[in-house]
Short mmCIF file of C-alpha atoms in Angstrom, two decimals:
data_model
loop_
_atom_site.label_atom_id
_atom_site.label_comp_id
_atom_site.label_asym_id
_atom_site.label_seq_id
_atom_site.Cartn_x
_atom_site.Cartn_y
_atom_site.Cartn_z
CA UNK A 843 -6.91 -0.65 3.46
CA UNK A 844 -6.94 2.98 4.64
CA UNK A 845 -5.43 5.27 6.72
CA UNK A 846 -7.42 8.61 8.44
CA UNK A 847 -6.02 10.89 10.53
CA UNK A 848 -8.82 12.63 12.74
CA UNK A 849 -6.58 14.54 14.77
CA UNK A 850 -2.96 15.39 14.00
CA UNK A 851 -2.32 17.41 17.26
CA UNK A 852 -0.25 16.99 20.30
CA UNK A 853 -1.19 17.92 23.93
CA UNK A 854 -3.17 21.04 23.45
CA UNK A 855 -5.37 21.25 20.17
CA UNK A 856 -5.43 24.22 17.97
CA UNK A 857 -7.71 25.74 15.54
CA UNK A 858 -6.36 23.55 12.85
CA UNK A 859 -5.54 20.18 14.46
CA UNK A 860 -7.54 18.48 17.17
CA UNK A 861 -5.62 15.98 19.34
CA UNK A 862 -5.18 11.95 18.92
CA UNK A 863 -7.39 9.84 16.56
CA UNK A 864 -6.35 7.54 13.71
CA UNK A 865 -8.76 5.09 12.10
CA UNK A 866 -7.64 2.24 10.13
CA UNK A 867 -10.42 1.36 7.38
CA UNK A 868 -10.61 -2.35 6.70
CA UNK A 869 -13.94 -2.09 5.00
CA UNK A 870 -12.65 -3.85 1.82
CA UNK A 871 -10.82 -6.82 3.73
CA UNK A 872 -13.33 -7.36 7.26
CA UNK A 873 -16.28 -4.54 7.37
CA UNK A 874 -15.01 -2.97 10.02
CA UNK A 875 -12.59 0.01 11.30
CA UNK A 876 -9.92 -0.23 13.69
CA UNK A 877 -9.66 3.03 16.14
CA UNK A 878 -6.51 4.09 17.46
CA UNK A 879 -6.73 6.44 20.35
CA UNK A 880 -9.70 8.54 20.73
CA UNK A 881 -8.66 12.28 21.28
CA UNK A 882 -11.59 14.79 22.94
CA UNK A 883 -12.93 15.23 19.02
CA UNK A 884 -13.29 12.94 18.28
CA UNK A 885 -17.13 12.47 17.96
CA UNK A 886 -17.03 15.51 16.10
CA UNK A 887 -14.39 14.65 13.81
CA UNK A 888 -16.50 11.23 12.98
CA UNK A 889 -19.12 13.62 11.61
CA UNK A 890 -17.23 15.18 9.08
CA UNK A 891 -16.65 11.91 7.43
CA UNK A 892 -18.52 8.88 6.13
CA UNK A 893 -16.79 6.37 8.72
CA UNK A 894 -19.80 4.51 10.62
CA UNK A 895 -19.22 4.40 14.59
CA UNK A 896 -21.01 1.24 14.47
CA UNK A 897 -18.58 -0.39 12.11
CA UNK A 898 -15.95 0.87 14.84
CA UNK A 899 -15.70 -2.68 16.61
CA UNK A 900 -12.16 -2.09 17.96
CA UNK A 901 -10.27 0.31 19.59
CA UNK A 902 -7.00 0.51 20.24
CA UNK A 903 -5.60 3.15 23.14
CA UNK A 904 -1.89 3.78 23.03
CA UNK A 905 -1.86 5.23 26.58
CA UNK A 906 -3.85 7.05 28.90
CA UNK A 907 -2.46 10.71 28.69
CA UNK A 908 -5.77 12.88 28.37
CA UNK A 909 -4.79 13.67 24.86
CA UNK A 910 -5.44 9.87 23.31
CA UNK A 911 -8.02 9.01 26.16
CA UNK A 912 -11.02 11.83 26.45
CA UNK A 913 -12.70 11.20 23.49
CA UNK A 914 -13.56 7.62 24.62
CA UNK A 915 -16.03 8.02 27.17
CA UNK A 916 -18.66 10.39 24.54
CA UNK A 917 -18.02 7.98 21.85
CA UNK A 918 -19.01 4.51 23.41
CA UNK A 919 -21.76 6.08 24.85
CA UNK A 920 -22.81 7.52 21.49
CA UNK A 921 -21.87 4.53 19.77
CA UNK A 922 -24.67 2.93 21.54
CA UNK A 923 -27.37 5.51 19.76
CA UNK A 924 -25.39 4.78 16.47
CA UNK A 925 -26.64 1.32 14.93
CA UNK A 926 -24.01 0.17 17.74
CA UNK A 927 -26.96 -2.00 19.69
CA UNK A 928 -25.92 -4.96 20.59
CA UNK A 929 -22.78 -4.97 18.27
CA UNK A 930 -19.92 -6.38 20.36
CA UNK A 931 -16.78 -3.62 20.70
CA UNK A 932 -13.60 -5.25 21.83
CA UNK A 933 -11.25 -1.88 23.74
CA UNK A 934 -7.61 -2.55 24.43
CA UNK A 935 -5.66 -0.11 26.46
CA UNK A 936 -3.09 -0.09 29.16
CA UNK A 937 -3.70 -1.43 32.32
CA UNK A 938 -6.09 1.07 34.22
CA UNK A 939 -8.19 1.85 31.14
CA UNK A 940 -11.31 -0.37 32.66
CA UNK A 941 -11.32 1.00 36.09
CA UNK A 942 -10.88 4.83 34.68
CA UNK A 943 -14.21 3.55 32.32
CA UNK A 944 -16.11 1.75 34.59
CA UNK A 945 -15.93 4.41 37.55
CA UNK A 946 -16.59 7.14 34.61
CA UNK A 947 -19.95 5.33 33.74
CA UNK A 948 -20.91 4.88 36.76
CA UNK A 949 -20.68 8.39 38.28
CA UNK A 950 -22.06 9.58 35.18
CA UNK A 951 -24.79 6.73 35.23
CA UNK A 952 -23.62 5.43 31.39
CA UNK A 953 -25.15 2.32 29.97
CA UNK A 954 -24.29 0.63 26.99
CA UNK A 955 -26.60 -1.28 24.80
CA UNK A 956 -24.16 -3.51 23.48
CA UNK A 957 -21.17 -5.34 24.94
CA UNK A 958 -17.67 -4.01 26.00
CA UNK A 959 -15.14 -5.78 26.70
CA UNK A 960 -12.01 -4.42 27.97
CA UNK A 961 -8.53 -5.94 27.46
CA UNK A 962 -5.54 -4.42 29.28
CA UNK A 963 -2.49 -5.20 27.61
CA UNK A 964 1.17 -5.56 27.83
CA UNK A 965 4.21 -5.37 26.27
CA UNK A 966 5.29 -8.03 23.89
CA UNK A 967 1.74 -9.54 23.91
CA UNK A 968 0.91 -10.53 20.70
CA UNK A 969 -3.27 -10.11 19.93
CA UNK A 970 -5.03 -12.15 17.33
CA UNK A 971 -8.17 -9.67 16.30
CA UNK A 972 -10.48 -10.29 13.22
CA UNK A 973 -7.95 -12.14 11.53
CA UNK A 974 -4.84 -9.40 11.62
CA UNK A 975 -2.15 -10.21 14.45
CA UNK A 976 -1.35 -7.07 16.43
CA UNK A 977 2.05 -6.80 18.19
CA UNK A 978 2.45 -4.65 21.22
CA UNK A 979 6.01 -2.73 22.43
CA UNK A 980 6.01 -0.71 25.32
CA UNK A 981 8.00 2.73 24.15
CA UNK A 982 9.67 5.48 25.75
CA UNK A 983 6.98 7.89 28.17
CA UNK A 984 6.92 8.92 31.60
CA UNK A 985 3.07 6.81 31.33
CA UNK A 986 3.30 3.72 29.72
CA UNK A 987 2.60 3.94 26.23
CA UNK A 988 2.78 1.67 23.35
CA UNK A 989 3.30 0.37 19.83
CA UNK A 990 0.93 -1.39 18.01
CA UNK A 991 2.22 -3.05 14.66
CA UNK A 992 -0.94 -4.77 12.79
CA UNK A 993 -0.20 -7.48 10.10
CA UNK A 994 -2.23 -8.65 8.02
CA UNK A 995 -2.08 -12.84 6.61
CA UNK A 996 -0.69 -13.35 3.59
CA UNK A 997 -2.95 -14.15 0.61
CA UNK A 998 -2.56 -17.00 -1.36
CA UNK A 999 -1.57 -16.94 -4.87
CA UNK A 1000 -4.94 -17.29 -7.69
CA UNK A 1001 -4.86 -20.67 -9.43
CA UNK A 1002 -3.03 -20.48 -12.88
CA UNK A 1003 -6.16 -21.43 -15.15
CA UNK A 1004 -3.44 -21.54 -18.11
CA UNK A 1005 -1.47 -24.04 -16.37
CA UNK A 1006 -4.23 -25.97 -15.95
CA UNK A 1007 -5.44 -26.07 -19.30
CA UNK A 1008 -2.38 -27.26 -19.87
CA UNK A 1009 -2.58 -30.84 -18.29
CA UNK A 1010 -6.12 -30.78 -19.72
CA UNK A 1011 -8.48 -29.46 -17.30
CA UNK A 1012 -11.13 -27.29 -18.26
CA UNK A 1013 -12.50 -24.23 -16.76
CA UNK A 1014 -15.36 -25.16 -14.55
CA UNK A 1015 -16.54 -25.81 -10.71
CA UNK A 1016 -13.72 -28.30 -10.61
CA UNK A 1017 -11.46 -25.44 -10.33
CA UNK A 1018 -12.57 -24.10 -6.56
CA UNK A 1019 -12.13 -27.91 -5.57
CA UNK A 1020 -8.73 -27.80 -6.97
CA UNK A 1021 -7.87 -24.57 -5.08
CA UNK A 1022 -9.28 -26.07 -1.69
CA UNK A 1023 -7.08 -29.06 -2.10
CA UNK A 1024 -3.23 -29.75 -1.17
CA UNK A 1025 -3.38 -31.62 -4.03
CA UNK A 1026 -5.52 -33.60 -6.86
CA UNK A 1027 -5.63 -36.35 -9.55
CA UNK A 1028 -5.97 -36.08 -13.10
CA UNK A 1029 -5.80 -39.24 -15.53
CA UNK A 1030 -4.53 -40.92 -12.57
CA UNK A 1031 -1.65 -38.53 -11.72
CA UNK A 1032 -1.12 -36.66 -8.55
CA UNK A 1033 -0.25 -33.17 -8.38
CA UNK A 1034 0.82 -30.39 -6.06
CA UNK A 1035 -1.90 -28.00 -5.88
CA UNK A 1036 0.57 -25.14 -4.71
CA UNK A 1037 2.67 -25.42 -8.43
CA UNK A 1038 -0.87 -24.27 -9.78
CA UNK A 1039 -0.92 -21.12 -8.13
CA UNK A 1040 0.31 -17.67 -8.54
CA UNK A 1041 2.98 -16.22 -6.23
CA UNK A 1042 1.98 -15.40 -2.50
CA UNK A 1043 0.17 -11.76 -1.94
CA UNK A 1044 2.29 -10.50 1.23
CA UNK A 1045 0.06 -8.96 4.04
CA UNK A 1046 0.62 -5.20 5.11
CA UNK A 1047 2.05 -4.31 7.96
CA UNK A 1048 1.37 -0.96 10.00
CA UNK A 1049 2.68 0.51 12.86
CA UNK A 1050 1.17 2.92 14.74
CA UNK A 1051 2.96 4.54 17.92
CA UNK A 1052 1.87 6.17 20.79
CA UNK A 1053 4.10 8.90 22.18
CA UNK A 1054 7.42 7.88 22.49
CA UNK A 1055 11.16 9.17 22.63
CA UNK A 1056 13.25 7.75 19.66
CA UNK A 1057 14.21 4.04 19.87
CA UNK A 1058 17.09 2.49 18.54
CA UNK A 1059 17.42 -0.74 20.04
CA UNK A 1060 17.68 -3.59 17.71
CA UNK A 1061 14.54 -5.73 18.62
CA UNK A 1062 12.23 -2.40 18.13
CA UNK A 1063 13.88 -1.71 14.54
CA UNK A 1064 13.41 -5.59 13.47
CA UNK A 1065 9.65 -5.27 15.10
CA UNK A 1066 9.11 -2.09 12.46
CA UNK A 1067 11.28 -3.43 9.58
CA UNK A 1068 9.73 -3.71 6.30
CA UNK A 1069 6.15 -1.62 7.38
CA UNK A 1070 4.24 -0.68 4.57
CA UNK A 1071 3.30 2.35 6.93
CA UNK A 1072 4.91 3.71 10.17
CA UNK A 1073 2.87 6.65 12.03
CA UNK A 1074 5.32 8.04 14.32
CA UNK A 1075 4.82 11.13 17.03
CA UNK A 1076 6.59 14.20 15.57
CA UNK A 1077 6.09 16.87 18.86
CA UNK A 1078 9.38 18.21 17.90
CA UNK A 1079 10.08 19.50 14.54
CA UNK A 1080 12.90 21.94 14.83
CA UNK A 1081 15.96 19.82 15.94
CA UNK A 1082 14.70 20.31 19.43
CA UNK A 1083 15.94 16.97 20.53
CA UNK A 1084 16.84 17.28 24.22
CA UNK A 1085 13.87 18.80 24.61
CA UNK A 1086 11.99 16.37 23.03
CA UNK A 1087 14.08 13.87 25.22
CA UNK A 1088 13.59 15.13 28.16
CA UNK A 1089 10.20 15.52 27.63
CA UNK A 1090 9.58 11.60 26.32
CA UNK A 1091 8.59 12.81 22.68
CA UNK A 1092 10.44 12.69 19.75
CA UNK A 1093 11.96 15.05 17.41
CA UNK A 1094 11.28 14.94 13.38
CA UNK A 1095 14.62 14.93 11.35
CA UNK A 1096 16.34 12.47 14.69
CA UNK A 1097 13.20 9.95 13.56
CA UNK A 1098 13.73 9.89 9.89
CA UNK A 1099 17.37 9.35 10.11
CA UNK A 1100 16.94 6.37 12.13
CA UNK A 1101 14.03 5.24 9.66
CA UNK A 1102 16.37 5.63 6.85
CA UNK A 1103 18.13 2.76 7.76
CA UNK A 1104 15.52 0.59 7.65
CA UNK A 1105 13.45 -0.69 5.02
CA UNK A 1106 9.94 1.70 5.23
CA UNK A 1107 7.77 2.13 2.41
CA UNK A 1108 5.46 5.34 4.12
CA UNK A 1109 6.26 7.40 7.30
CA UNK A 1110 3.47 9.20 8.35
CA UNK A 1111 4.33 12.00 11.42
CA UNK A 1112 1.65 13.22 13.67
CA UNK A 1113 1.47 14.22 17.40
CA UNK A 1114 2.79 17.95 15.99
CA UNK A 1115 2.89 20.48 18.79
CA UNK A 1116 0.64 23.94 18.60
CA UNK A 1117 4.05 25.97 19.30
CA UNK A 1118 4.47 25.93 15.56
CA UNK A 1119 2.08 27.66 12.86
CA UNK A 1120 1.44 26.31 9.70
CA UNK A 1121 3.45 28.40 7.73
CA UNK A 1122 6.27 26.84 9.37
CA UNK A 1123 5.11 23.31 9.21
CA UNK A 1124 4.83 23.88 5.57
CA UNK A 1125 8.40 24.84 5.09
CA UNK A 1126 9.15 21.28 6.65
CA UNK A 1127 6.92 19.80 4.10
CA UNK A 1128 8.64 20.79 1.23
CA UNK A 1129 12.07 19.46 2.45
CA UNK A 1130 10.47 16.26 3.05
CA UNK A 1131 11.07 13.05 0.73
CA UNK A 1132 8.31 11.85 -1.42
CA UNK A 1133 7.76 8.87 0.98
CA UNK A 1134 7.61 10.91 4.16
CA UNK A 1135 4.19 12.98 5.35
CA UNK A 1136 3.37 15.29 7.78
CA UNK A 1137 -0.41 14.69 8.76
CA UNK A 1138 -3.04 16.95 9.21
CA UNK A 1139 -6.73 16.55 10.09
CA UNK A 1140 -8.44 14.27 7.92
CA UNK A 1141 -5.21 13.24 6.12
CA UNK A 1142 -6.31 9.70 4.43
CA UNK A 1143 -3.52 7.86 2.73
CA UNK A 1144 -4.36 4.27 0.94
CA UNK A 1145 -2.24 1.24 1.77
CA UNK A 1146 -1.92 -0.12 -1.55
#
């Protein structure tokens, strides 16, 4: 599991960040990315790396601000000229997403060689998608904008061949019935198929905000708890955080104190604002902990 950044910028883009797009690679686990918001580069950002827009068979839009949204339109289309014929992608966006689609296609007489379907979501709906269950919040915005937190199933331990051996039971097909089982017989004595396996692989968790003022409340902080990664907006980086209230963003150093509390393995900030250069942002970077990013385009960090 991977994480690409595609565009690290907020409102307005800049020469060195283009606005909103974050793929999550699941190649390895399901053959297929996840999209997360789809920022006007987005096509051209795709280019520049080996991710297939065919293989893109979900995409997730945090909310409809022009920033996350104006990409979408060029890449479905394109998608459909892509090896994206008649592969199925599944879009899930606030409500008004499919009519601001549909009447889009239409004036601009779009067809699509494959199906769409368009799912308009909610807060505290709870998705089931290729396996992964994805969690939606509604945050803090003046549009409504949300969280998505994607969790992957647990994994079940590998069967203990030594353990095995040990009650006399050789290596052999025997073994993948024994790991399909609850439990089995040997020499005419039941056993527990579970005390034959190694401990439980936990699933990752990500979460992956739209924009958003900081939350504190207690149910969002359990919903984020124990994340492998958190991607949180970061328009604000210079302790601007009125401002960033006012404005329904979010402020860097206010975020990481409140993520200190919690138990957070990566925090990846993105959403930064063209007012600062890079010099600047740099500066940040070096005062940052080793667990704690500052994205730019094409940052890829693996989930391990």
């Amino acid at each position: 599991m991977k994480l690409t950044v595609l565009g690290s910028g907020a409102g307005l883009p800049s020469k060195e960040r283009k606005t909103q797009s974050i793929v999550l690679d699941l190649i390895p686990e399901i053959n297929a990315y996840f999209l997360i918001d789809a920022g006007e580069a987005l096509q051209h950002q795709l280019l520049l790396t080996n991710i297939k827009p065919r293989k893109i068979n979900h995409v997730f839009i945090t909310h409809l601000h022009g920033d996350h949204i104006y990409g979408l339109p060029g890449f479905l289309s394109s998608r459909a000229f892509q090896g994206g014929n008649d592969r199925p992608l599944h879009l899930y966006g606030p409500k008004g997403i499919k009519e601001w689609l549909e009447l889009t296609f239409h004036i601009s007489g779009t067809s699509l060689n494959y199906p769409l379907f368009i799912h308009e979501i909610g807060d505290g709906m709870k998705l089931e998608v290729e396996g992964y269950t994805v969690q939606v919040r509604l945050l803090e915005h003046p549009v409504d904008s949300y969280l998505f937190v994607f969790e992957e199933p647990d994994k079940e331990g590998s069967l203990d061949a030594a353990k095995l051996k040990e009650i006399g039971i050789k290596p052999g097909p025997i073994y993948a019935e024994i790991k399909n089982s609850k439990t089995f017989v040997h020499e005419n004595i039941t056993y527990r198929t579970s005390d034959f396996l190694g401990p439980v692989t936990l699933g990752k968790k990500i979460a992956i905000h739209g924009d958003t003022r900081l939350i504190k409340d207690d149910e969002y902080k359990k919903l984020i708890e124990n994340s492998d990664v958190v991607i949180h907006e970061a328009t604000f980086l210079d302790y601007e955080n009125e401002k960033a209230h006012e404005f329904g963003h979010s402020e860097i150093h206010e975020v990481m104190e409140l993520f200190s509390t919690l138990n957070i393995d990566t925090t990846i900030f993105t959403h930064i604002s063209n007012r600062y250069d890079e010099t600047f942002i740099k500066g940040i970077k070096q005062t940052l902990p080793t667990n704690v990013w500052i994205a730019e385009d094409f940052f890829s960090f693996e989930v391990k």
